[in-house]
Coordinates of C-alpha atoms in Angstrom, one line a residue:
X1 CA 19.1 -12.4 -6.5
X2 CA 17.9 -15.6 -8.1
X3 CA 14.4 -14.3 -8.8
X4 CA 15.5 -11.2 -10.7
X5 CA 14.8 -12.7 -14.1
X6 CA 11.1 -13.0 -13.2
X7 CA 10.8 -9.7 -11.3
X8 CA 9.0 -6.7 -12.8
X9 CA 11.9 -4.5 -14.0
X10 CA 9.9 -1.3 -13.5
X11 CA 9.5 -2.1 -9.8
X12 CA 13.2 -2.9 -9.5
X13 CA 13.9 0.5 -11.0
X14 CA 11.7 2.1 -8.4
X15 CA 13.6 0.3 -5.6
X16 CA 16.9 1.5 -7.2
X17 CA 15.8 5.1 -7.3
X18 CA 14.1 5.1 -3.9
X19 CA 17.1 3.3 -2.3
X20 CA 14.7 0.9 -0.6
X21 CA 12.1 -1.8 -1.6
X22 CA 9.2 0.6 -1.8
X23 CA 6.6 0.9 -4.5
X24 CA 4.3 3.4 -2.7
X25 CA 4.6 7.1 -2.9
X26 CA 6.6 8.9 -0.2
X27 CA 8.7 5.9 0.8
X28 CA 9.6 5.9 4.5
X29 CA 8.2 9.4 5.1
X30 CA 4.7 8.1 4.1
X31 CA 5.0 5.2 6.5
X32 CA 6.0 7.5 9.3
X33 CA 2.9 9.7 8.6
X34 CA 0.7 6.6 8.8
X35 CA 2.3 5.3 12.0
X36 CA 2.0 8.7 13.7
X37 CA -1.8 8.5 13.6
X38 CA -2.0 4.8 14.1
X39 CA -0.1 5.1 17.4
X40 CA -2.5 7.9 18.4
X41 CA -5.3 5.4 18.1
X42 CA -3.5 2.4 19.7
X43 CA -0.2 3.2 21.4
X44 CA 0.6 -0.4 22.2
X45 CA 0.4 -1.6 18.6
X46 CA 4.1 -2.6 18.3
X47 CA 3.5 -5.7 20.4
X48 CA 0.6 -6.8 18.3
X49 CA 0.4 -8.9 15.1
X50 CA 0.6 -6.8 11.9
X51 CA -0.2 -7.7 8.3
X52 CA 1.2 -5.7 5.4
X53 CA -1.3 -6.2 2.6
X54 CA 0.3 -6.2 -0.9
X55 CA 3.8 -6.4 0.6
X56 CA 5.6 -6.4 -2.7
X57 CA 9.4 -6.5 -2.3
X58 CA 9.0 -6.4 1.5
X59 CA 10.3 -2.9 2.1
X60 CA 7.4 -1.7 4.2
X61 CA 7.3 -4.9 6.4
X62 CA 11.0 -4.5 6.9
X63 CA 10.7 -0.9 7.9
X64 CA 8.0 -1.8 10.4
X65 CA 10.3 -4.3 12.1
X66 CA 13.0 -1.6 12.2
X67 CA 10.5 0.7 13.9
X68 CA 10.0 -1.9 16.7
X69 CA 7.1 -4.0 15.5
X70 CA 7.7 -7.5 16.8
X71 CA 5.3 -9.6 14.7
X72 CA 5.0 -8.5 11.1
X73 CA 3.8 -10.6 8.2
X74 CA 3.1 -9.8 4.5
X75 CA 1.5 -11.2 1.4
X76 CA 1.3 -10.4 -2.2
X77 CA -0.1 -11.9 -5.4
X78 CA 3.2 -11.5 -7.2
X79 CA 5.1 -14.7 -6.6
X80 CA 8.4 -13.3 -7.8
X81 CA 8.1 -10.3 -5.5
X82 CA 7.3 -12.6 -2.6
X83 CA 10.4 -14.8 -3.4
X84 CA 12.5 -11.7 -3.4
X85 CA 11.2 -10.5 -0.1
X86 CA 11.6 -14.0 1.5
X87 CA 15.2 -14.1 0.4
X88 CA 16.1 -10.6 1.4
X89 CA 14.1 -10.3 4.7
X90 CA 14.3 -13.7 6.1
X91 CA 13.2 -12.6 9.6
X92 CA 9.7 -11.8 8.2
X93 CA 7.1 -14.2 7.0
X94 CA 5.8 -13.6 3.5
X95 CA 3.4 -15.6 1.5
X96 CA 1.8 -15.6 -2.0
X97 CA -2.0 -14.9 -1.6
X98 CA -4.9 -13.3 -3.3
X99 CA -6.4 -10.4 -1.3
X100 CA -9.9 -11.2 -2.5
X101 CA -9.5 -14.8 -1.1
X102 CA -7.3 -13.9 1.8
X103 CA -9.5 -15.8 4.3
X104 CA -8.1 -18.9 2.8
X105 CA -4.5 -18.0 3.8
X106 CA -4.9 -16.7 7.4
X107 CA -7.0 -17.6 10.4
X108 CA -9.9 -15.3 11.4
X109 CA -9.1 -12.5 13.9
X110 CA -5.3 -12.9 13.5
X111 CA -4.1 -9.3 13.3
X112 CA -4.5 -6.0 15.2
X113 CA -3.1 -3.8 12.5
X114 CA -3.4 -4.1 8.7
X115 CA -1.5 -1.7 6.4
X116 CA -2.3 -1.0 2.7
X117 CA 0.1 1.4 1.0
X118 CA -0.7 2.0 -2.6
X119 CA -2.5 -1.3 -2.9
X120 CA -6.3 -0.8 -3.1
X121 CA -6.0 1.1 -6.3
X122 CA -5.2 -2.2 -8.0
X123 CA -8.4 -3.9 -6.8
X124 CA -11.8 -3.0 -8.3
X125 CA -14.1 -4.6 -5.8
X126 CA -13.0 -2.6 -2.7
X127 CA -16.0 -3.7 -0.6
X128 CA -15.1 -7.4 -1.1
X129 CA -11.5 -6.6 -0.1
X130 CA -12.5 -4.7 3.0
X131 CA -14.9 -7.5 4.1
X132 CA -12.1 -10.1 3.7
X133 CA -9.7 -8.0 5.7
X134 CA -12.3 -7.5 8.4
X135 CA -12.4 -11.3 8.9
X136 CA -8.6 -11.2 9.6
X137 CA -8.8 -8.3 12.0
X138 CA -9.3 -8.7 15.7
X139 CA -12.2 -6.7 17.2
X140 CA -10.9 -3.2 17.6
X141 CA -8.1 -3.8 15.1
X142 CA -6.8 -0.9 13.0
X143 CA -6.7 -0.6 9.2
X144 CA -4.6 2.1 7.5
X145 CA -5.2 2.7 3.8
X146 CA -2.8 5.0 1.9
X147 CA -3.7 5.4 -1.8
X148 CA -4.9 7.4 -4.8
X149 CA -8.3 9.0 -4.6
X150 CA -10.6 9.9 -7.5
X151 CA -11.8 13.4 -6.8
X152 CA -13.9 14.1 -9.8
X153 CA -16.8 11.7 -10.5
X154 CA -16.9 12.6 -14.2
X155 CA -13.4 11.3 -14.7
X156 CA -13.4 8.7 -17.4
X157 CA -9.7 8.3 -18.3
X158 CA -8.0 5.0 -18.2
X159 CA -4.5 4.6 -16.6
X160 CA -2.4 1.5 -16.0
X161 CA 0.2 0.9 -13.3
X162 CA 3.8 -0.2 -13.9
X163 CA 2.7 -3.8 -14.3
X164 CA 0.3 -2.8 -17.1
X165 CA -2.8 -3.4 -15.0
X166 CA -5.8 -1.0 -14.7
X167 CA -5.9 1.4 -11.8
X168 CA -9.0 2.0 -9.7
X169 CA -8.5 5.0 -7.4
X170 CA -10.6 5.2 -4.3
X171 CA -14.0 6.9 -4.9
X172 CA -14.3 9.3 -2.0
X173 CA -18.1 9.5 -2.5
X174 CA -18.6 5.7 -1.9
X175 CA -15.6 4.5 0.1
X176 CA -17.1 5.4 3.5
X177 CA -20.1 3.2 2.8
X178 CA -17.8 0.4 1.6
X179 CA -16.0 0.5 5.0
X180 CA -19.3 0.5 7.0
X181 CA -20.8 -2.3 5.0
X182 CA -17.6 -4.4 5.4
X183 CA -17.7 -4.0 9.2
X184 CA -15.3 -1.1 9.7
X185 CA -15.8 2.2 11.6
X186 CA -14.0 5.1 10.0
X187 CA -11.7 7.0 12.4
X188 CA -10.1 9.6 10.2
X189 CA -9.5 10.6 6.6
X190 CA -6.4 12.7 5.8
X191 CA -6.0 14.5 2.4
X192 CA -2.4 13.7 1.2
X193 CA -2.7 15.3 -2.3
X194 CA -0.1 18.0 -1.7
X195 CA 2.3 15.3 -0.4
X196 CA 1.8 13.2 -3.5
X197 CA 2.5 16.1 -5.7
X198 CA 5.7 16.9 -3.8
X199 CA 6.8 13.3 -3.8
X200 CA 6.2 12.8 -7.5
X201 CA 8.0 16.0 -8.5
X202 CA 11.0 15.0 -6.4
X203 CA 10.9 11.5 -7.9
X204 CA 10.8 12.7 -11.5
X205 CA 13.6 15.1 -10.9
X206 CA 15.7 12.4 -9.4
X207 CA 14.9 10.1 -12.3
X208 CA 16.0 12.7 -14.8
X209 CA 19.2 13.3 -12.9
X210 CA 20.1 9.6 -12.8
X211 CA 19.1 8.5 -16.3
X212 CA 22.7 7.8 -17.4
X213 CA 23.3 5.7 -14.3
X214 CA 20.1 3.8 -14.6
X215 CA 20.9 3.0 -18.3
X216 CA 23.8 0.9 -17.1
X217 CA 21.3 -1.5 -15.4
X218 CA 17.9 -1.0 -17.1
X219 CA 16.6 -0.9 -20.6
X220 CA 15.7 2.5 -22.0
X221 CA 12.1 1.4 -22.6
X222 CA 11.8 0.5 -18.9
X223 CA 13.1 3.9 -17.8
X224 CA 10.8 5.7 -20.2
X225 CA 7.9 3.6 -19.0
X226 CA 8.4 4.6 -15.4
X227 CA 9.0 8.3 -16.4
X228 CA 5.9 8.4 -18.5
X229 CA 3.7 6.7 -15.9
X230 CA 4.7 9.0 -13.1
X231 CA 4.6 12.1 -15.3
X232 CA 1.0 11.3 -16.2
X233 CA 0.0 10.7 -12.6
X234 CA 1.6 14.0 -11.5
X235 CA -0.3 15.8 -14.2
X236 CA -3.5 14.3 -13.0
X237 CA -2.7 15.4 -9.4
X238 CA -1.9 18.9 -10.5
X239 CA -5.1 19.2 -12.6
X240 CA -7.2 18.0 -9.7
X241 CA -8.4 14.7 -11.2
X242 CA -6.5 12.6 -8.7
X243 CA -5.9 13.0 -5.0
X244 CA -4.0 11.2 -2.3
X245 CA -5.6 10.0 0.9
X246 CA -5.1 8.1 4.1
X247 CA -8.1 6.4 5.6
X248 CA -8.0 5.0 9.1
X249 CA -10.6 2.5 10.2
X250 CA -11.3 0.3 13.2
X251 CA -12.9 -3.2 13.2
X252 CA -16.4 -2.9 14.7
X253 CA -17.0 -4.6 18.0
X254 CA -19.5 -7.3 18.5
X255 CA -22.7 -6.1 20.0
X256 CA -21.9 -7.6 23.4
X257 CA -18.4 -6.1 23.6
X258 CA -18.1 -3.2 26.0
X259 CA -14.5 -2.3 25.2
X260 CA -11.9 -2.4 22.4
X261 CA -10.0 -5.6 22.4
X262 CA -6.6 -5.6 20.7

């Protein structure tokens, strides 16, 4: 595609290995797990407006449309990734936007479902993000957050993602208060650590098996970067320093509301 010269090559490598435009762990299996619980909360959600936060190359938004969602939009800070998604998935609306200033890009109370798959780790001020997303959610709207969790408060290591940016895993000791302060009611928290470990082991095995094929398209340093990053993350999972989590929340009603409005 015309934007490939600007795209993050490590993310392109992920798409190649995962056979889909996904940057989050678990690919389509992870989305299916999220949707299973989301539909338990709101069975009619497919007819409602959906926002994929940090939509990247557009794989998750595309999968949601294939699953029957009729009104899916996405945004990302990475202009090249958004250009890629716009060109490949022309039936979906994508835009370049900053999650911490997202109220400048969408009207208040526009969405009934907001999905964040491996996104919030990249944002340090989680309370600010959750407040901004609350302004976009209709009363009673659902937010699903799938991400890394920091399970040991004494953890002081520094790790960067494939774009070279710092990672800020969810602090399980404080995230509940962040949601409440931002105007969300927590519905459920699901420990996904064992899934992350399985997914990352499978990913690294697949990467090792396909090195010779990948070398035909990607530089050795890019392959090594991806391998080293995921090997480090897997090690942190196995040692108990990192965890995986899904957090489901619902936008709080106004005081005068007597029922959920989607």
